[in-house]
Amino acid sequence: MGKRSSSASTDWAQIYAVYGVDQWQTLLFLLFHALLFSLLSLLFLLYFDPVCGFLEAFLSSPGGARYAAGFAGAVTAISAVCLFFAAGNFLYSAVPLHQEMAQRMVNAVSDWSAVRNALDLGCGRGQLLNAVATQLKKTGSSGRVVGLAPGKGAALSTLRTAKMEGVQEYVTCREGDVRSLPFPDNYFDVVTSAVFVHTVGKEHGHRTVEAAAERMRVMGEFVRVLKPGGVGVVWDLVHVPEYVRKLQELKMEDIRVSERVTAFMVGSHVVSFRKPSQHVAGPGEVRLDWRC
Protein backbone atom coordinates (compact mmCIF):
# COMPACT_ATOMS: atom_id res chain seq x y z
CA MET A 1 0.00 0.00 0.00
CA GLY A 2 1.46 3.37 -0.97
CA LYS A 3 1.11 6.83 0.48
CA ARG A 4 -2.43 7.80 1.35
CA SER A 5 -3.62 10.56 -0.93
CA SER A 6 -5.25 13.64 0.58
CA SER A 7 -8.86 14.25 -0.27
CA ALA A 8 -11.91 16.01 1.10
CA SER A 9 -13.37 12.72 2.27
CA THR A 10 -11.31 10.56 4.57
CA ASP A 11 -10.76 6.96 3.47
CA TRP A 12 -11.24 5.32 6.85
CA ALA A 13 -11.00 1.83 5.39
CA GLN A 14 -7.50 2.61 4.17
CA ILE A 15 -6.55 4.22 7.49
CA TYR A 16 -7.75 1.15 9.40
CA ALA A 17 -5.75 -0.98 6.95
CA VAL A 18 -2.61 1.02 7.71
CA TYR A 19 -2.89 1.29 11.49
CA GLY A 20 -5.19 -1.51 12.53
CA VAL A 21 -6.53 -1.55 16.09
CA ASP A 22 -4.44 -1.89 19.24
CA GLN A 23 -5.87 -4.22 21.87
CA TRP A 24 -8.15 -5.89 19.35
CA GLN A 25 -8.78 -8.62 21.95
CA THR A 26 -10.76 -6.06 23.96
CA LEU A 27 -12.85 -5.21 20.91
CA LEU A 28 -13.56 -8.90 20.25
CA PHE A 29 -14.46 -9.40 23.91
CA LEU A 30 -17.00 -6.57 23.78
CA LEU A 31 -18.50 -7.73 20.48
CA PHE A 32 -18.73 -11.36 21.59
CA HIS A 33 -20.60 -10.47 24.77
CA ALA A 34 -22.80 -7.96 22.94
CA LEU A 35 -23.86 -10.72 20.54
CA LEU A 36 -24.31 -13.16 23.42
CA PHE A 37 -26.60 -10.80 25.34
CA SER A 38 -28.49 -9.99 22.13
CA LEU A 39 -29.14 -13.68 21.61
CA LEU A 40 -30.28 -14.11 25.21
CA SER A 41 -32.68 -11.17 24.98
CA LEU A 42 -34.09 -12.57 21.73
CA LEU A 43 -34.62 -15.95 23.40
CA PHE A 44 -36.44 -14.26 26.28
CA LEU A 45 -38.70 -12.55 23.75
CA LEU A 46 -39.42 -15.62 21.61
CA TYR A 47 -39.83 -18.05 24.50
CA PHE A 48 -41.31 -15.75 27.09
CA ASP A 49 -44.18 -18.06 28.14
CA PRO A 50 -41.98 -21.20 28.49
CA VAL A 51 -39.47 -19.17 30.52
CA CYS A 52 -42.31 -17.97 32.77
CA GLY A 53 -43.45 -21.55 33.21
CA PHE A 54 -39.95 -22.61 34.16
CA LEU A 55 -39.61 -19.79 36.70
CA GLU A 56 -42.98 -20.62 38.30
CA ALA A 57 -41.34 -23.76 39.69
CA PHE A 58 -39.09 -21.52 41.82
CA LEU A 59 -41.41 -18.60 42.52
CA SER A 60 -44.67 -18.60 44.43
CA SER A 61 -46.87 -16.80 41.89
CA PRO A 62 -47.31 -16.64 38.10
CA GLY A 63 -47.17 -12.84 38.33
CA GLY A 64 -43.78 -12.99 40.01
CA ALA A 65 -42.50 -15.38 37.35
CA ARG A 66 -43.61 -13.05 34.54
CA TYR A 67 -42.05 -10.09 36.29
CA ALA A 68 -38.74 -11.96 36.77
CA ALA A 69 -38.70 -13.10 33.11
CA GLY A 70 -39.50 -9.60 31.85
CA PHE A 71 -36.87 -8.03 34.08
CA ALA A 72 -34.20 -10.53 32.99
CA GLY A 73 -35.07 -10.00 29.33
CA ALA A 74 -34.88 -6.21 29.71
CA VAL A 75 -31.52 -6.41 31.50
CA THR A 76 -30.00 -8.61 28.78
CA ALA A 77 -31.30 -6.30 26.04
CA ILE A 78 -29.94 -3.17 27.76
CA SER A 79 -26.62 -4.94 28.38
CA ALA A 80 -26.38 -5.82 24.69
CA VAL A 81 -26.99 -2.18 23.68
CA CYS A 82 -24.36 -0.94 26.16
CA LEU A 83 -21.80 -3.48 24.97
CA PHE A 84 -22.39 -2.59 21.31
CA PHE A 85 -22.00 1.08 22.21
CA ALA A 86 -18.76 0.35 24.10
CA ALA A 87 -17.40 -1.62 21.14
CA GLY A 88 -18.31 1.20 18.76
CA ASN A 89 -16.67 3.81 20.98
CA PHE A 90 -13.56 1.65 21.30
CA LEU A 91 -13.30 1.26 17.52
CA TYR A 92 -13.92 4.97 16.98
CA SER A 93 -11.38 5.97 19.64
CA ALA A 94 -8.70 3.65 18.26
CA VAL A 95 -8.47 5.21 14.80
CA PRO A 96 -10.82 8.10 13.77
CA LEU A 97 -10.61 9.92 17.11
CA HIS A 98 -6.90 9.16 17.39
CA GLN A 99 -6.35 10.72 13.97
CA GLU A 100 -8.36 13.80 14.92
CA MET A 101 -6.57 14.25 18.25
CA ALA A 102 -3.16 13.74 16.60
CA GLN A 103 -3.92 16.66 14.29
CA ARG A 104 -5.07 18.79 17.22
CA MET A 105 -1.82 18.00 19.03
CA VAL A 106 0.19 18.94 15.95
CA ASN A 107 -1.71 22.24 15.74
CA ALA A 108 -0.71 23.01 19.35
CA VAL A 109 2.82 23.74 18.09
CA SER A 110 2.87 27.12 16.39
CA ASP A 111 6.04 26.86 14.29
CA TRP A 112 7.14 23.48 12.95
CA SER A 113 9.67 25.01 10.57
CA ALA A 114 11.96 25.68 13.55
CA VAL A 115 11.68 22.12 14.88
CA ARG A 116 14.81 19.99 14.37
CA ASN A 117 14.19 17.18 16.85
CA ALA A 118 10.85 15.84 18.06
CA LEU A 119 10.02 12.89 20.28
CA ASP A 120 6.85 10.79 20.54
CA LEU A 121 6.66 8.71 23.72
CA GLY A 122 4.87 5.38 23.42
CA CYS A 123 4.44 5.81 19.66
CA GLY A 124 2.25 2.70 19.27
CA ARG A 125 1.40 2.12 15.62
CA GLY A 126 2.54 5.60 14.69
CA GLN A 127 -0.59 7.70 14.21
CA LEU A 128 0.72 10.71 16.14
CA LEU A 129 4.31 10.03 15.08
CA ASN A 130 3.35 10.09 11.40
CA ALA A 131 1.19 13.19 11.88
CA VAL A 132 4.26 14.98 13.28
CA ALA A 133 6.41 13.68 10.41
CA THR A 134 3.80 14.82 7.88
CA GLN A 135 3.85 18.31 9.41
CA LEU A 136 7.65 18.43 9.23
CA LYS A 137 7.43 17.40 5.58
CA LYS A 138 4.80 20.04 4.79
CA THR A 139 6.90 22.84 6.27
CA GLY A 140 10.03 21.71 4.42
CA SER A 141 11.81 21.16 7.71
CA SER A 142 15.01 19.14 7.90
CA GLY A 143 13.93 17.89 11.31
CA ARG A 144 13.17 14.34 12.35
CA VAL A 145 10.83 12.75 14.86
CA VAL A 146 11.89 9.86 17.09
CA GLY A 147 9.35 7.33 18.24
CA LEU A 148 10.11 5.55 21.51
CA ALA A 149 8.74 2.01 21.46
CA PRO A 150 8.78 -0.63 24.22
CA GLY A 151 10.32 -3.31 22.00
CA LYS A 152 11.88 -4.10 18.65
CA GLY A 153 8.67 -5.55 17.22
CA ALA A 154 6.70 -2.40 18.02
CA ALA A 155 9.43 -0.23 16.50
CA LEU A 156 9.42 -2.20 13.24
CA SER A 157 5.62 -2.00 13.07
CA THR A 158 5.77 1.77 13.49
CA LEU A 159 8.38 2.13 10.76
CA ARG A 160 6.15 0.14 8.39
CA THR A 161 3.26 2.57 8.88
CA ALA A 162 5.62 5.51 8.31
CA LYS A 163 6.62 3.97 4.98
CA MET A 164 2.96 3.51 4.04
CA GLU A 165 2.35 7.20 4.82
CA GLY A 166 5.37 8.27 2.76
CA VAL A 167 7.21 9.94 5.65
CA GLN A 168 9.82 7.30 6.45
CA GLU A 169 12.70 9.74 5.83
CA TYR A 170 11.45 11.89 8.71
CA VAL A 171 10.96 9.05 11.20
CA THR A 172 13.21 6.92 13.32
CA CYS A 173 12.29 4.53 16.12
CA ARG A 174 14.20 3.14 19.03
CA GLU A 175 13.53 1.00 22.04
CA GLY A 176 13.63 2.46 25.51
CA ASP A 177 12.06 2.88 28.93
CA VAL A 178 9.95 6.03 29.26
CA ARG A 179 10.81 6.19 32.97
CA SER A 180 14.47 6.69 32.07
CA LEU A 181 14.67 8.14 28.57
CA PRO A 182 17.85 7.31 26.61
CA PHE A 183 18.33 10.94 25.55
CA PRO A 184 20.38 13.86 26.92
CA ASP A 185 18.90 16.84 28.74
CA ASN A 186 17.41 19.69 26.70
CA TYR A 187 17.53 17.77 23.42
CA PHE A 188 14.08 17.95 21.77
CA ASP A 189 12.17 20.96 20.47
CA VAL A 190 8.85 19.13 20.78
CA VAL A 191 7.82 16.12 22.90
CA THR A 192 4.43 14.44 22.44
CA SER A 193 2.53 11.44 23.75
CA ALA A 194 -0.94 10.08 22.95
CA VAL A 195 -3.00 7.82 25.25
CA PHE A 196 0.12 6.24 26.69
CA VAL A 197 1.28 7.71 29.99
CA HIS A 198 -1.69 6.26 31.89
CA THR A 199 -0.42 2.75 31.06
CA VAL A 200 2.87 3.28 32.88
CA GLY A 201 2.92 1.50 36.23
CA LYS A 202 -0.27 -0.43 35.49
CA GLU A 203 1.35 -3.53 36.98
CA HIS A 204 0.86 -1.81 40.36
CA GLY A 205 -2.79 -1.00 39.65
CA HIS A 206 -3.92 2.27 38.09
CA ARG A 207 -5.14 3.85 41.34
CA THR A 208 -2.14 2.96 43.51
CA VAL A 209 0.47 5.36 44.87
CA GLU A 210 3.18 3.35 43.12
CA ALA A 211 1.55 3.75 39.71
CA ALA A 212 1.07 7.49 40.26
CA ALA A 213 4.75 7.81 41.18
CA GLU A 214 5.73 6.03 37.95
CA ARG A 215 3.57 8.37 35.88
CA MET A 216 5.08 11.41 37.58
CA ARG A 217 8.53 10.03 36.83
CA VAL A 218 7.58 9.91 33.15
CA MET A 219 6.40 13.51 33.25
CA GLY A 220 9.72 14.48 34.82
CA GLU A 221 11.57 12.76 31.98
CA PHE A 222 9.22 14.44 29.52
CA VAL A 223 10.35 17.82 30.81
CA ARG A 224 14.03 16.88 31.20
CA VAL A 225 14.61 16.05 27.53
CA LEU A 226 12.68 19.09 26.30
CA LYS A 227 14.74 22.12 25.29
CA PRO A 228 14.19 25.40 27.12
CA GLY A 229 11.47 27.11 25.09
CA GLY A 230 10.33 23.74 23.72
CA VAL A 231 6.71 22.58 23.63
CA GLY A 232 5.20 19.46 25.19
CA VAL A 233 1.80 18.05 24.23
CA VAL A 234 0.12 15.11 26.01
CA TRP A 235 -3.23 13.51 25.26
CA ASP A 236 -4.23 11.00 27.90
CA LEU A 237 -7.02 9.41 29.88
CA VAL A 238 -8.19 9.78 33.49
CA HIS A 239 -4.98 11.02 35.15
CA VAL A 240 -4.57 14.38 33.40
CA PRO A 241 -5.09 16.45 36.62
CA GLU A 242 -2.00 14.70 38.05
CA TYR A 243 0.05 15.78 35.05
CA VAL A 244 -1.12 19.37 35.32
CA ARG A 245 -0.14 19.52 39.01
CA LYS A 246 3.28 18.05 38.20
CA LEU A 247 3.84 20.55 35.40
CA GLN A 248 2.87 23.37 37.74
CA GLU A 249 5.35 22.07 40.33
CA LEU A 250 8.05 22.06 37.64
CA LYS A 251 7.17 25.68 36.80
CA MET A 252 6.17 25.01 33.20
CA GLU A 253 4.62 27.90 31.30
CA ASP A 254 1.53 28.29 29.11
CA ILE A 255 -0.09 25.15 30.53
CA ARG A 256 -3.34 24.60 28.64
CA VAL A 257 -5.94 21.88 29.09
CA SER A 258 -8.48 21.07 26.40
CA GLU A 259 -12.15 20.34 26.90
CA ARG A 260 -13.13 16.80 27.90
CA VAL A 261 -13.17 14.30 25.04
CA THR A 262 -14.65 10.84 25.59
CA ALA A 263 -12.17 8.20 24.45
CA PHE A 264 -12.31 4.48 25.19
CA MET A 265 -15.41 5.15 27.32
CA VAL A 266 -13.63 7.52 29.73
CA GLY A 267 -12.72 11.19 29.82
CA SER A 268 -9.56 12.45 28.14
CA HIS A 269 -7.83 15.81 27.72
CA VAL A 270 -4.97 17.33 25.78
CA VAL A 271 -2.40 19.18 27.89
CA SER A 272 0.12 21.49 26.22
CA PHE A 273 2.88 23.49 27.86
CA ARG A 274 6.14 25.29 27.21
CA LYS A 275 9.40 24.81 29.07
CA PRO A 276 10.74 28.19 30.19
CA SER A 277 14.20 29.32 29.16
CA GLN A 278 15.20 29.54 32.81
CA HIS A 279 13.69 27.94 35.88
CA VAL A 280 13.82 30.38 38.79
CA ALA A 281 13.52 28.34 42.00
CA GLY A 282 13.95 31.23 44.43
CA PRO A 283 15.16 34.84 44.70
CA GLY A 284 18.30 35.15 42.63
CA GLU A 285 18.58 31.35 42.19
CA VAL A 286 18.35 29.70 38.77
CA ARG A 287 17.68 25.97 38.74
CA LEU A 288 18.77 24.12 35.61
CA ASP A 289 18.30 20.51 36.72
CA TRP A 290 14.93 19.20 35.48
CA ARG A 291 15.24 15.65 36.83
CA CYS A 292 12.63 14.45 39.29
GROMACS .gro file of N, CA and C in nm, residues 78-182:
model
  315
   78ILE      N    1  -3.067  -0.441   2.745
   78ILE     CA    2  -2.994  -0.317   2.776
   78ILE      C    3  -2.843  -0.344   2.779
   79SER      N    4  -2.804  -0.459   2.834
   79SER     CA    5  -2.662  -0.494   2.838
   79SER      C    6  -2.605  -0.508   2.697
   80ALA      N    7  -2.684  -0.567   2.607
   80ALA     CA    8  -2.638  -0.582   2.469
   80ALA      C    9  -2.617  -0.446   2.404
   81VAL      N   10  -2.712  -0.353   2.426
   81VAL     CA   11  -2.699  -0.218   2.368
   81VAL      C   12  -2.574  -0.149   2.423
   82CYS      N   13  -2.553  -0.159   2.554
   82CYS     CA   14  -2.436  -0.094   2.616
   82CYS      C   15  -2.306  -0.153   2.563
   83LEU      N   16  -2.301  -0.283   2.546
   83LEU     CA   17  -2.180  -0.348   2.497
   83LEU      C   18  -2.153  -0.311   2.351
   84PHE      N   19  -2.258  -0.303   2.269
   84PHE     CA   20  -2.239  -0.259   2.131
   84PHE      C   21  -2.189  -0.115   2.127
   85PHE      N   22  -2.244  -0.031   2.215
   85PHE     CA   23  -2.200   0.108   2.221
   85PHE      C   24  -2.054   0.117   2.263
   86ALA      N   25  -2.015   0.037   2.363
   86ALA     CA   26  -1.876   0.035   2.410
   86ALA      C   27  -1.782  -0.011   2.299
   87ALA      N   28  -1.823  -0.114   2.224
   87ALA     CA   29  -1.740  -0.162   2.114
   87ALA      C   30  -1.725  -0.056   2.006
   88GLY      N   31  -1.836   0.013   1.976
   88GLY     CA   32  -1.831   0.120   1.876
   88GLY      C   33  -1.742   0.234   1.919
   89ASN      N   34  -1.751   0.273   2.048
   89ASN     CA   35  -1.667   0.381   2.098
   89ASN      C   36  -1.520   0.341   2.098
   90PHE      N   37  -1.494   0.215   2.130
   90PHE     CA   38  -1.356   0.165   2.130
   90PHE      C   39  -1.298   0.171   1.989
   91LEU      N   40  -1.377   0.125   1.891
   91LEU     CA   41  -1.330   0.126   1.752
   91LEU      C   42  -1.311   0.268   1.702
   92TYR      N   43  -1.404   0.357   1.738
   92TYR     CA   44  -1.392   0.497   1.698
   92TYR      C   45  -1.270   0.563   1.763
   93SER      N   46  -1.249   0.535   1.892
   93SER     CA   47  -1.138   0.597   1.964
   93SER      C   48  -1.004   0.549   1.911
   94ALA      N   49  -0.997   0.424   1.867
   94ALA     CA   50  -0.870   0.365   1.826
   94ALA      C   51  -0.813   0.427   1.700
   95VAL      N   52  -0.900   0.469   1.607
   95VAL     CA   53  -0.847   0.521   1.480
   95VAL      C   54  -0.904   0.659   1.445
   96PRO      N   55  -1.034   0.676   1.417
   96PRO     CA   56  -1.082   0.810   1.377
   96PRO      C   57  -1.053   0.918   1.481
   97LEU      N   58  -1.087   0.892   1.608
   97LEU     CA   59  -1.061   0.992   1.711
   97LEU      C   60  -0.911   1.013   1.730
   98HIS      N   61  -0.836   0.906   1.725
   98HIS     CA   62  -0.690   0.916   1.739
   98HIS      C   63  -0.632   1.005   1.629
   99GLN      N   64  -0.682   0.988   1.507
   99GLN     CA   65  -0.635   1.072   1.397
   99GLN      C   66  -0.669   1.219   1.421
  100GLU      N   67  -0.792   1.242   1.466
  100GLU     CA   68  -0.836   1.380   1.492
  100GLU      C   69  -0.753   1.444   1.603
  101MET      N   70  -0.732   1.370   1.712
  101MET     CA   71  -0.657   1.425   1.825
  101MET      C   72  -0.510   1.444   1.789
  102ALA      N   73  -0.455   1.357   1.706
  102ALA     CA   74  -0.316   1.374   1.660
  102ALA      C   75  -0.300   1.506   1.587
  103GLN      N   76  -0.399   1.539   1.502
  103GLN     CA   77  -0.392   1.666   1.429
  103GLN      C   78  -0.407   1.785   1.524
  104ARG      N   79  -0.492   1.772   1.624
  104ARG     CA   80  -0.507   1.879   1.722
  104ARG      C   81  -0.377   1.899   1.799
  105MET      N   82  -0.309   1.791   1.831
  105MET     CA   83  -0.182   1.800   1.903
  105MET      C   84  -0.076   1.867   1.815
  106VAL      N   85  -0.075   1.831   1.688
  106VAL     CA   86   0.019   1.894   1.595
  106VAL      C   87  -0.007   2.044   1.587
  107ASN      N   88  -0.134   2.082   1.585
  107ASN     CA   89  -0.171   2.224   1.574
  107ASN      C   90  -0.136   2.303   1.701
  108ALA      N   91  -0.108   2.232   1.811
  108ALA     CA   92  -0.071   2.301   1.935
  108ALA      C   93   0.069   2.361   1.928
  109VAL      N   94   0.148   2.318   1.829
  109VAL     CA   95   0.282   2.374   1.809
  109VAL      C   96   0.272   2.479   1.699
  110SER      N   97   0.311   2.601   1.731
  110SER     CA   98   0.287   2.712   1.639
  110SER      C   99   0.382   2.714   1.519
  111ASP      N  100   0.506   2.672   1.537
  111ASP     CA  101   0.604   2.686   1.429
  111ASP      C  102   0.685   2.557   1.413
  112TRP      N  103   0.643   2.474   1.319
  112TRP     CA  104   0.714   2.348   1.295
  112TRP      C  105   0.839   2.368   1.210
  113SER      N  106   0.850   2.479   1.142
  113SER     CA  107   0.967   2.501   1.057
  113SER      C  108   1.095   2.513   1.139
  114ALA      N  109   1.079   2.552   1.267
  114ALA     CA  110   1.196   2.568   1.355
  114ALA      C  111   1.229   2.439   1.431
  115VAL      N  112   1.149   2.336   1.414
  115VAL     CA  113   1.168   2.212   1.488
  115VAL      C  114   1.273   2.125   1.418
  116ARG      N  115   1.376   2.087   1.492
  116ARG     CA  116   1.481   1.999   1.437
  116ARG      C  117   1.472   1.858   1.494
  117ASN      N  118   1.430   1.849   1.619
  117ASN     CA  119   1.419   1.718   1.685
  117ASN      C  120   1.288   1.711   1.763
  118ALA      N  121   1.210   1.608   1.734
  118ALA     CA  122   1.085   1.584   1.806
  118ALA      C  123   1.083   1.442   1.858
  119LEU      N  124   1.009   1.421   1.964
  119LEU     CA  125   1.002   1.289   2.028
  119LEU      C  126   0.856   1.254   2.054
  120ASP      N  127   0.819   1.129   2.022
  120ASP     CA  128   0.685   1.079   2.054
  120ASP      C  129   0.700   0.961   2.148
  121LEU      N  130   0.653   0.976   2.272
  121LEU     CA  131   0.666   0.871   2.372
  121LEU      C  132   0.552   0.770   2.357
  122GLY      N  133   0.588   0.641   2.356
  122GLY     CA  134   0.487   0.538   2.342
  122GLY      C  135   0.417   0.550   2.208
  123CYS      N  136   0.495   0.545   2.100
  123CYS     CA  137   0.444   0.581   1.966
  123CYS      C  138   0.342   0.482   1.910
  124GLY      N  139   0.326   0.365   1.973
  124GLY     CA  140   0.225   0.270   1.927
  124GLY      C  141   0.241   0.234   1.782
  125ARG      N  142   0.133   0.244   1.705
  125ARG     CA  143   0.140   0.212   1.562
  125ARG      C  144   0.175   0.332   1.477
  126GLY      N  145   0.196   0.448   1.541
  126GLY     CA  146   0.254   0.560   1.469
  126GLY      C  147   0.158   0.666   1.421
  127GLN      N  148   0.035   0.669   1.470
  127GLN     CA  149  -0.059   0.770   1.421
  127GLN      C  150  -0.012   0.912   1.453
  128LEU      N  151   0.022   0.938   1.578
  128LEU     CA  152   0.072   1.071   1.614
  128LEU      C  153   0.211   1.094   1.556
  129LEU      N  154   0.295   0.994   1.562
  129LEU     CA  155   0.431   1.003   1.508
  129LEU      C  156   0.428   1.044   1.361
  130ASN      N  157   0.343   0.980   1.283
  130ASN     CA  158   0.335   1.009   1.140
  130ASN      C  159   0.269   1.144   1.114
  131ALA      N  160   0.178   1.186   1.202
  131ALA     CA  161   0.119   1.319   1.188
  131ALA      C  162   0.226   1.427   1.208
  132VAL      N  163   0.315   1.405   1.306
  132VAL     CA  164   0.426   1.498   1.328
  132VAL      C  165   0.519   1.498   1.208
  133ALA      N  166   0.553   1.378   1.157
  133ALA     CA  167   0.641   1.368   1.041
  133ALA      C  168   0.580   1.435   0.918
  134THR      N  169   0.449   1.419   0.901
  134THR     CA  170   0.380   1.482   0.788
  134THR      C  171   0.389   1.634   0.799
  135GLN      N  172   0.376   1.686   0.921
  135GLN     CA  173   0.385   1.831   0.941
  135GLN      C  174   0.526   1.881   0.912
  136LEU      N  175   0.626   1.806   0.953
  136LEU     CA  176   0.765   1.843   0.923
  136LEU      C  177   0.787   1.845   0.772
  137LYS      N  178   0.729   1.748   0.704
  137LYS     CA  179   0.743   1.740   0.558
  137LYS      C  180   0.674   1.858   0.490
  138LYS      N  181   0.555   1.893   0.539
  138LYS     CA  182   0.480   2.004   0.479
  138LYS      C  183   0.555   2.137   0.491
  139THR      N  184   0.622   2.157   0.604
  139THR     CA  185   0.690   2.284   0.627
  139THR      C  186   0.829   2.287   0.564
  140GLY      N  187   0.870   2.176   0.503
  140GLY     CA  188   1.003   2.171   0.442
  140GLY      C  189   1.115   2.165   0.544
  141SER      N  190   1.082   2.121   0.665
  141SER     CA  191   1.181   2.116   0.771
  141SER      C  192   1.281   2.002   0.746
  142SER      N  193   1.401   2.021   0.796
  142SER     CA  194   1.501   1.914   0.790
  142SER      C  195   1.500   1.833   0.919
  143GLY      N  196   1.402   1.857   1.003
  143GLY     CA  197   1.393   1.789   1.131
  143GLY      C  198   1.348   1.645   1.118
  144ARG      N  199   1.359   1.574   1.228
  144ARG     CA  200   1.317   1.434   1.235
  144ARG      C  201   1.240   1.413   1.366
  145VAL      N  202   1.157   1.311   1.365
  145VAL     CA  203   1.083   1.275   1.486
  145VAL      C  204   1.123   1.133   1.525
  146VAL      N  205   1.150   1.116   1.654
  146VAL     CA  206   1.189   0.986   1.709
  146VAL      C  207   1.070   0.927   1.782
  147GLY      N  208   1.039   0.804   1.751
  147GLY     CA  209   0.935   0.733   1.824
  147GLY      C  210   0.998   0.637   1.922
  148LEU      N  211   0.959   0.646   2.049
  148LEU     CA  212   1.011   0.555   2.151
  148LEU      C  213   0.913   0.441   2.169
  149ALA      N  214   0.958   0.320   2.140
  149ALA     CA  215   0.874   0.201   2.146
  149ALA      C  216   0.924   0.108   2.255
  150PRO      N  217   0.836   0.025   2.313
  150PRO     CA  218   0.878  -0.063   2.422
  150PRO      C  219   0.960  -0.183   2.378
  151GLY      N  220   0.958  -0.216   2.248
  151GLY     CA  221   1.032  -0.331   2.200
  151GLY      C  222   1.062  -0.323   2.053
  152LYS      N  223   1.146  -0.412   2.004
  152LYS     CA  224   1.188  -0.410   1.865
  152LYS      C  225   1.071  -0.434   1.770
  153GLY      N  226   0.982  -0.525   1.807
  153GLY     CA  227   0.867  -0.555   1.722
  153GLY      C  228   0.778  -0.434   1.702
  154ALA      N  229   0.753  -0.360   1.811
  154ALA     CA  230   0.670  -0.240   1.802
  154ALA      C  231   0.737  -0.134   1.716
  155ALA      N  232   0.869  -0.122   1.729
  155ALA     CA  233   0.943  -0.023   1.650
  155ALA      C  234   0.934  -0.054   1.501
  156LEU      N  235   0.949  -0.181   1.466
  156LEU     CA  236   0.942  -0.220   1.324
  156LEU      C  237   0.802  -0.197   1.269
  157SER      N  238   0.700  -0.224   1.350
  157SER     CA  239   0.562  -0.200   1.307
  157SER      C  240   0.538  -0.053   1.280
  158THR      N  241   0.592   0.033   1.367
  158THR     CA  242   0.577   0.177   1.349
  158THR      C  243   0.646   0.225   1.222
  159LEU      N  244   0.764   0.174   1.196
  159LEU     CA  245   0.838   0.213   1.076
  159LEU      C  246   0.764   0.171   0.949
  160ARG      N  247   0.694   0.058   0.955
  160ARG     CA  248   0.615   0.014   0.839
  160ARG      C  249   0.502   0.112   0.809
  161THR      N  250   0.435   0.161   0.914
  161THR     CA  251   0.326   0.257   0.888
  161THR      C  252   0.381   0.389   0.836
  162ALA      N  253   0.500   0.428   0.882
  162ALA     CA  254   0.562   0.551   0.831
  162ALA      C  255   0.592   0.538   0.682
  163LYS      N  256   0.635   0.420   0.641
  163LYS     CA  257   0.662   0.397   0.498
  163LYS      C  258   0.533   0.404   0.418
  164MET      N  259   0.425   0.347   0.473
  164MET     CA  260   0.296   0.351   0.404
  164MET      C  261   0.246   0.494   0.388
  165GLU      N  262   0.279   0.580   0.487
  165GLU     CA  263   0.235   0.720   0.482
  165GLU      C  264   0.331   0.807   0.402
  166GLY      N  265   0.442   0.751   0.358
  166GLY     CA  266   0.537   0.827   0.276
  166GLY      C  267   0.621   0.926   0.353
  167VAL      N  268   0.643   0.901   0.483
  167VAL     CA  269   0.721   0.994   0.565
  167VAL      C  270   0.839   0.924   0.633
  168GLN      N  271   0.879   0.809   0.578
  168GLN     CA  272   0.982   0.730   0.645
  168GLN      C  273   1.115   0.805   0.662
  169GLU      N  274   1.144   0.900   0.571
  169GLU     CA  275   1.270   0.974   0.583
  169GLU      C  276   1.272   1.072   0.699
  170TYR      N  277   1.154   1.097   0.759
  170TYR     CA  278   1.145   1.189   0.871
  170TYR      C  279   1.132   1.116   1.005
  171VAL      N  280   1.129   0.984   1.000
  171VAL     CA  281   1.096   0.905   1.120
  171VAL      C  282   1.209   0.808   1.154
  172THR      N  283   1.235   0.798   1.282
  172THR     CA  284   1.321   0.692   1.332
  172THR      C  285   1.259   0.639   1.460
  173CYS      N  286   1.283   0.514   1.491
  173CYS     CA  287   1.229   0.453   1.612
  173CYS      C  288   1.340   0.385   1.690
  174ARG      N  289   1.325   0.387   1.820
  174ARG     CA  290   1.420   0.314   1.903
  174ARG      C  291   1.349   0.262   2.026
  175GLU      N  292   1.407   0.158   2.083
  175GLU     CA  293   1.353   0.100   2.204
  175GLU      C  294   1.401   0.179   2.325
  176GLY      N  295   1.321   0.177   2.430
  176GLY     CA  296   1.363   0.246   2.551
  176GLY      C  297   1.255   0.245   2.658
  177ASP      N  298   1.295   0.281   2.779
  177ASP     CA  299   1.206   0.288   2.893
  177ASP      C  300   1.168   0.434   2.915
  178VAL      N  301   1.040   0.464   2.912
  178VAL     CA  302   0.995   0.603   2.926
  178VAL      C  303   1.025   0.659   3.064
  179ARG      N  304   1.050   0.572   3.162
  179ARG     CA  305   1.081   0.619   3.297
  179ARG      C  306   1.227   0.662   3.310
  180SER      N  307   1.307   0.627   3.209
  180SER     CA  308   1.447   0.669   3.207
  180SER      C  309   1.487   0.683   3.060
  181LEU      N  310   1.452   0.795   3.001
  181LEU     CA  311   1.467   0.814   2.857
  181LEU      C  312   1.615   0.813   2.816
  182PRO      N  313   1.646   0.742   2.708
  182PRO     CA  314   1.785   0.731   2.661
  182PRO      C  315   1.829   0.851   2.577
   0.00000   0.00000   0.00000
